[in-house]
Each structure stands twice: as C-alpha cells, then as structure tokens.
C-alpha cells in the first residue's frame, strides 16, 4: 500500500463474500484459485501476470519489472512459484499482523 499512494488497488480474500463474488463474476471458481489474482477491466490475471500488472500500477521503481513480460510465461510462472514457496525463508515471517488504518481498511472489499 505504501507504493500505491493513489489507492489504485483494492483487496479481497478469495474466501470472503466479496472476493468469491468478484471471482465468480470474472468467470473463475473461487475454490480453484491458489495464487494472487488481479481482476481489472481488461481481464483476469494470475501468478506472474498478476504480479507484473500490480508492479505496473505502483510508483517507481516497480513499473520497471514490466520488462519481465518479455520472459516466456512458463519461466515467469516458475520464478513466481519459487518465490511464493520460499518467501518466508527469504523475507521472514511476522509474529503479529499489522493493524490497518481506517484509510487502509477502506481498500479491503
């Protein structure tokens, strides 16, 4: 959220009523989703495609990751899966959840 000062993105857990409804409206079965999903007016994006769409909407330097779209999708998705599998080992895990501000809470559906 710190890199999205214009509040472009909204968030929903796939298990939530809003998240499941958004996925169904986009033609996806909420039970089949195992990755990050971005739904916008151009389509539904998953895994590395979703991550790169998010990066493109953030402030600098994140949009530069769009260059990775030149990498074949199967290789990008393999990299995405490796990061997802190892993220806690590499970046750590917090013992407490952050308490969102009222402004941040408004971004959750």
mmCIF file with all atom_site columns, C-alpha atoms in Angstrom:
data_model
loop_
_atom_site.group_PDB
_atom_site.id
_atom_site.type_symbol
_atom_site.label_atom_id
_atom_site.label_alt_id
_atom_site.label_comp_id
_atom_site.label_asym_id
_atom_site.label_entity_id
_atom_site.label_seq_id
_atom_site.pdbx_PDB_ins_code
_atom_site.Cartn_x
_atom_site.Cartn_y
_atom_site.Cartn_z
_atom_site.occupancy
_atom_site.B_iso_or_equiv
_atom_site.pdbx_formal_charge
_atom_site.auth_seq_id
_atom_site.auth_comp_id
_atom_site.auth_asym_id
_atom_site.auth_atom_id
_atom_site.pdbx_PDB_model_num
ATOM 1   C CA . UNK A 1 1   ? 0.000   0.000   0.000   1.00 0.00 ? 1   UNK A CA 1
ATOM 2   C CA . UNK A 1 2   ? 2.923   2.309   0.621   1.00 0.00 ? 2   UNK A CA 1
ATOM 3   C CA . UNK A 1 3   ? 3.836   2.054   -3.066  1.00 0.00 ? 3   UNK A CA 1
ATOM 4   C CA . UNK A 1 4   ? 0.261   2.658   -4.214  1.00 0.00 ? 4   UNK A CA 1
ATOM 5   C CA . UNK A 1 5   ? -0.392  6.207   -2.945  1.00 0.00 ? 5   UNK A CA 1
ATOM 6   C CA . UNK A 1 6   ? -3.226  6.750   -5.432  1.00 0.00 ? 6   UNK A CA 1
ATOM 7   C CA . UNK A 1 7   ? -5.048  3.708   -3.963  1.00 0.00 ? 7   UNK A CA 1
ATOM 8   C CA . UNK A 1 8   ? -5.398  2.061   -7.366  1.00 0.00 ? 8   UNK A CA 1
ATOM 9   C CA . UNK A 1 9   ? -5.716  -1.429  -5.926  1.00 0.00 ? 9   UNK A CA 1
ATOM 10  C CA . UNK A 1 10  ? -8.438  -2.965  -3.761  1.00 0.00 ? 10  UNK A CA 1
ATOM 11  C CA . UNK A 1 11  ? -8.056  -6.233  -1.890  1.00 0.00 ? 11  UNK A CA 1
ATOM 12  C CA . UNK A 1 12  ? -10.260 -9.207  -1.087  1.00 0.00 ? 12  UNK A CA 1
ATOM 13  C CA . UNK A 1 13  ? -9.575  -12.697 0.192   1.00 0.00 ? 13  UNK A CA 1
ATOM 14  C CA . UNK A 1 14  ? -10.931 -15.329 -2.162  1.00 0.00 ? 14  UNK A CA 1
ATOM 15  C CA . UNK A 1 15  ? -12.727 -16.894 0.812   1.00 0.00 ? 15  UNK A CA 1
ATOM 16  C CA . UNK A 1 16  ? -14.575 -13.664 1.596   1.00 0.00 ? 16  UNK A CA 1
ATOM 17  C CA . UNK A 1 17  ? -18.030 -12.968 0.211   1.00 0.00 ? 17  UNK A CA 1
ATOM 18  C CA . UNK A 1 18  ? -16.726 -10.035 -1.842  1.00 0.00 ? 18  UNK A CA 1
ATOM 19  C CA . UNK A 1 19  ? -13.710 -11.941 -3.141  1.00 0.00 ? 19  UNK A CA 1
ATOM 20  C CA . UNK A 1 20  ? -15.728 -15.012 -4.106  1.00 0.00 ? 20  UNK A CA 1
ATOM 21  C CA . UNK A 1 21  ? -18.344 -12.831 -5.823  1.00 0.00 ? 21  UNK A CA 1
ATOM 22  C CA . UNK A 1 22  ? -15.665 -10.960 -7.798  1.00 0.00 ? 22  UNK A CA 1
ATOM 23  C CA . UNK A 1 23  ? -14.079 -14.223 -8.915  1.00 0.00 ? 23  UNK A CA 1
ATOM 24  C CA . UNK A 1 24  ? -17.418 -15.722 -9.948  1.00 0.00 ? 24  UNK A CA 1
ATOM 25  C CA . UNK A 1 25  ? -18.286 -12.525 -11.870 1.00 0.00 ? 25  UNK A CA 1
ATOM 26  C CA . UNK A 1 26  ? -14.960 -12.879 -13.681 1.00 0.00 ? 26  UNK A CA 1
ATOM 27  C CA . UNK A 1 27  ? -15.773 -16.490 -14.572 1.00 0.00 ? 27  UNK A CA 1
ATOM 28  C CA . UNK A 1 28  ? -13.459 -18.118 -12.033 1.00 0.00 ? 28  UNK A CA 1
ATOM 29  C CA . UNK A 1 29  ? -14.297 -20.711 -9.386  1.00 0.00 ? 29  UNK A CA 1
ATOM 30  C CA . UNK A 1 30  ? -13.088 -19.312 -6.035  1.00 0.00 ? 30  UNK A CA 1
ATOM 31  C CA . UNK A 1 31  ? -12.208 -22.833 -4.852  1.00 0.00 ? 31  UNK A CA 1
ATOM 32  C CA . UNK A 1 32  ? -9.774  -23.281 -7.763  1.00 0.00 ? 32  UNK A CA 1
ATOM 33  C CA . UNK A 1 33  ? -7.737  -20.133 -7.036  1.00 0.00 ? 33  UNK A CA 1
ATOM 34  C CA . UNK A 1 34  ? -4.355  -20.910 -5.492  1.00 0.00 ? 34  UNK A CA 1
ATOM 35  C CA . UNK A 1 35  ? -2.469  -17.745 -6.347  1.00 0.00 ? 35  UNK A CA 1
ATOM 36  C CA . UNK A 1 36  ? -2.730  -13.999 -6.466  1.00 0.00 ? 36  UNK A CA 1
ATOM 37  C CA . UNK A 1 37  ? -5.379  -12.796 -8.905  1.00 0.00 ? 37  UNK A CA 1
ATOM 38  C CA . UNK A 1 38  ? -5.824  -9.367  -10.455 1.00 0.00 ? 38  UNK A CA 1
ATOM 39  C CA . UNK A 1 39  ? -9.201  -8.582  -11.957 1.00 0.00 ? 39  UNK A CA 1
ATOM 40  C CA . UNK A 1 40  ? -9.469  -5.393  -13.977 1.00 0.00 ? 40  UNK A CA 1
ATOM 41  C CA . UNK A 1 41  ? -11.436 -4.118  -16.935 1.00 0.00 ? 41  UNK A CA 1
ATOM 42  C CA . UNK A 1 42  ? -9.127  -5.936  -19.366 1.00 0.00 ? 42  UNK A CA 1
ATOM 43  C CA . UNK A 1 43  ? -9.330  -9.414  -17.829 1.00 0.00 ? 43  UNK A CA 1
ATOM 44  C CA . UNK A 1 44  ? -8.290  -11.803 -15.098 1.00 0.00 ? 44  UNK A CA 1
ATOM 45  C CA . UNK A 1 45  ? -4.592  -12.281 -14.389 1.00 0.00 ? 45  UNK A CA 1
ATOM 46  C CA . UNK A 1 46  ? -2.904  -14.890 -12.235 1.00 0.00 ? 46  UNK A CA 1
ATOM 47  C CA . UNK A 1 47  ? 0.564   -15.624 -10.846 1.00 0.00 ? 47  UNK A CA 1
ATOM 48  C CA . UNK A 1 48  ? 3.339   -13.731 -12.649 1.00 0.00 ? 48  UNK A CA 1
ATOM 49  C CA . UNK A 1 49  ? 0.900   -11.898 -14.927 1.00 0.00 ? 49  UNK A CA 1
ATOM 50  C CA . UNK A 1 50  ? -0.932  -10.591 -11.841 1.00 0.00 ? 50  UNK A CA 1
ATOM 51  C CA . UNK A 1 51  ? 2.295   -9.622  -10.082 1.00 0.00 ? 51  UNK A CA 1
ATOM 52  C CA . UNK A 1 52  ? 3.527   -7.701  -13.134 1.00 0.00 ? 52  UNK A CA 1
ATOM 53  C CA . UNK A 1 53  ? 0.180   -5.893  -13.515 1.00 0.00 ? 53  UNK A CA 1
ATOM 54  C CA . UNK A 1 54  ? 0.415   -4.852  -9.881  1.00 0.00 ? 54  UNK A CA 1
ATOM 55  C CA . UNK A 1 55  ? 4.018   -3.706  -10.313 1.00 0.00 ? 55  UNK A CA 1
ATOM 56  C CA . UNK A 1 56  ? 2.984   -1.626  -13.332 1.00 0.00 ? 56  UNK A CA 1
ATOM 57  C CA . UNK A 1 57  ? 0.447   0.227   -11.185 1.00 0.00 ? 57  UNK A CA 1
ATOM 58  C CA . UNK A 1 58  ? 2.845   1.091   -8.365  1.00 0.00 ? 58  UNK A CA 1
ATOM 59  C CA . UNK A 1 59  ? 5.246   4.002   -8.077  1.00 0.00 ? 59  UNK A CA 1
ATOM 60  C CA . UNK A 1 60  ? 8.845   3.780   -9.243  1.00 0.00 ? 60  UNK A CA 1
ATOM 61  C CA . UNK A 1 61  ? 10.908  1.593   -9.397  1.00 0.00 ? 61  UNK A CA 1
ATOM 62  C CA . UNK A 1 62  ? 8.292   -1.203  -9.557  1.00 0.00 ? 62  UNK A CA 1
ATOM 63  C CA . UNK A 1 63  ? 6.933   -0.488  -13.064 1.00 0.00 ? 63  UNK A CA 1
ATOM 64  C CA . UNK A 1 64  ? 10.383  -1.378  -14.444 1.00 0.00 ? 64  UNK A CA 1
ATOM 65  C CA . UNK A 1 65  ? 9.507   -5.008  -13.735 1.00 0.00 ? 65  UNK A CA 1
ATOM 66  C CA . UNK A 1 66  ? 7.261   -4.821  -16.808 1.00 0.00 ? 66  UNK A CA 1
ATOM 67  C CA . UNK A 1 67  ? 10.400  -5.705  -18.764 1.00 0.00 ? 67  UNK A CA 1
ATOM 68  C CA . UNK A 1 68  ? 9.925   -9.232  -17.426 1.00 0.00 ? 68  UNK A CA 1
ATOM 69  C CA . UNK A 1 69  ? 6.905   -9.612  -19.711 1.00 0.00 ? 69  UNK A CA 1
ATOM 70  C CA . UNK A 1 70  ? 9.480   -10.412 -22.410 1.00 0.00 ? 70  UNK A CA 1
ATOM 71  C CA . UNK A 1 71  ? 10.319  -13.612 -20.495 1.00 0.00 ? 71  UNK A CA 1
ATOM 72  C CA . UNK A 1 72  ? 8.144   -16.554 -21.587 1.00 0.00 ? 72  UNK A CA 1
ATOM 73  C CA . UNK A 1 73  ? 5.157   -17.040 -19.278 1.00 0.00 ? 73  UNK A CA 1
ATOM 74  C CA . UNK A 1 74  ? 6.095   -20.564 -18.198 1.00 0.00 ? 74  UNK A CA 1
ATOM 75  C CA . UNK A 1 75  ? 9.505   -19.301 -16.994 1.00 0.00 ? 75  UNK A CA 1
ATOM 76  C CA . UNK A 1 76  ? 7.969   -16.273 -15.232 1.00 0.00 ? 76  UNK A CA 1
ATOM 77  C CA . UNK A 1 77  ? 5.425   -18.509 -13.516 1.00 0.00 ? 77  UNK A CA 1
ATOM 78  C CA . UNK A 1 78  ? 8.183   -20.896 -12.413 1.00 0.00 ? 78  UNK A CA 1
ATOM 79  C CA . UNK A 1 79  ? 10.042  -17.921 -10.876 1.00 0.00 ? 79  UNK A CA 1
ATOM 80  C CA . UNK A 1 80  ? 6.815   -16.714 -9.248  1.00 0.00 ? 80  UNK A CA 1
ATOM 81  C CA . UNK A 1 81  ? 6.192   -20.186 -7.775  1.00 0.00 ? 81  UNK A CA 1
ATOM 82  C CA . UNK A 1 82  ? 9.760   -20.403 -6.432  1.00 0.00 ? 82  UNK A CA 1
ATOM 83  C CA . UNK A 1 83  ? 9.412   -17.016 -4.717  1.00 0.00 ? 83  UNK A CA 1
ATOM 84  C CA . UNK A 1 84  ? 6.000   -17.956 -3.313  1.00 0.00 ? 84  UNK A CA 1
ATOM 85  C CA . UNK A 1 85  ? 7.386   -21.250 -1.954  1.00 0.00 ? 85  UNK A CA 1
ATOM 86  C CA . UNK A 1 86  ? 10.388  -19.610 -0.309  1.00 0.00 ? 86  UNK A CA 1
ATOM 87  C CA . UNK A 1 87  ? 9.087   -16.171 0.689   1.00 0.00 ? 87  UNK A CA 1
ATOM 88  C CA . UNK A 1 88  ? 9.016   -16.824 4.437   1.00 0.00 ? 88  UNK A CA 1
ATOM 89  C CA . UNK A 1 89  ? 12.509  -18.327 4.406   1.00 0.00 ? 89  UNK A CA 1
ATOM 90  C CA . UNK A 1 90  ? 13.920  -15.392 2.434   1.00 0.00 ? 90  UNK A CA 1
ATOM 91  C CA . UNK A 1 91  ? 11.910  -12.480 3.823   1.00 0.00 ? 91  UNK A CA 1
ATOM 92  C CA . UNK A 1 92  ? 10.850  -13.772 7.227   1.00 0.00 ? 92  UNK A CA 1
ATOM 93  C CA . UNK A 1 93  ? 7.512   -14.081 8.909   1.00 0.00 ? 93  UNK A CA 1
ATOM 94  C CA . UNK A 1 94  ? 5.975   -11.658 11.360  1.00 0.00 ? 94  UNK A CA 1
ATOM 95  C CA . UNK A 1 95  ? 4.534   -12.891 14.616  1.00 0.00 ? 95  UNK A CA 1
ATOM 96  C CA . UNK A 1 96  ? 1.801   -10.233 14.600  1.00 0.00 ? 96  UNK A CA 1
ATOM 97  C CA . UNK A 1 97  ? -0.428  -8.798  11.905  1.00 0.00 ? 97  UNK A CA 1
ATOM 98  C CA . UNK A 1 98  ? -0.353  -5.109  11.149  1.00 0.00 ? 98  UNK A CA 1
ATOM 99  C CA . UNK A 1 99  ? -3.466  -3.249  12.211  1.00 0.00 ? 99  UNK A CA 1
ATOM 100 C CA . UNK A 1 100 ? -4.680  -1.285  9.187   1.00 0.00 ? 100 UNK A CA 1
ATOM 101 C CA . UNK A 1 101 ? -5.598  2.354   9.484   1.00 0.00 ? 101 UNK A CA 1
ATOM 102 C CA . UNK A 1 102 ? -9.142  3.433   8.591   1.00 0.00 ? 102 UNK A CA 1
ATOM 103 C CA . UNK A 1 103 ? -7.840  4.569   5.197   1.00 0.00 ? 103 UNK A CA 1
ATOM 104 C CA . UNK A 1 104 ? -6.216  1.175   4.587   1.00 0.00 ? 104 UNK A CA 1
ATOM 105 C CA . UNK A 1 105 ? -9.311  -0.721  5.778   1.00 0.00 ? 105 UNK A CA 1
ATOM 106 C CA . UNK A 1 106 ? -11.360 1.135   3.170   1.00 0.00 ? 106 UNK A CA 1
ATOM 107 C CA . UNK A 1 107 ? -9.278  -0.579  0.462   1.00 0.00 ? 107 UNK A CA 1
ATOM 108 C CA . UNK A 1 108 ? -10.431 -4.050  1.532   1.00 0.00 ? 108 UNK A CA 1
ATOM 109 C CA . UNK A 1 109 ? -13.661 -5.308  -0.021  1.00 0.00 ? 109 UNK A CA 1
#
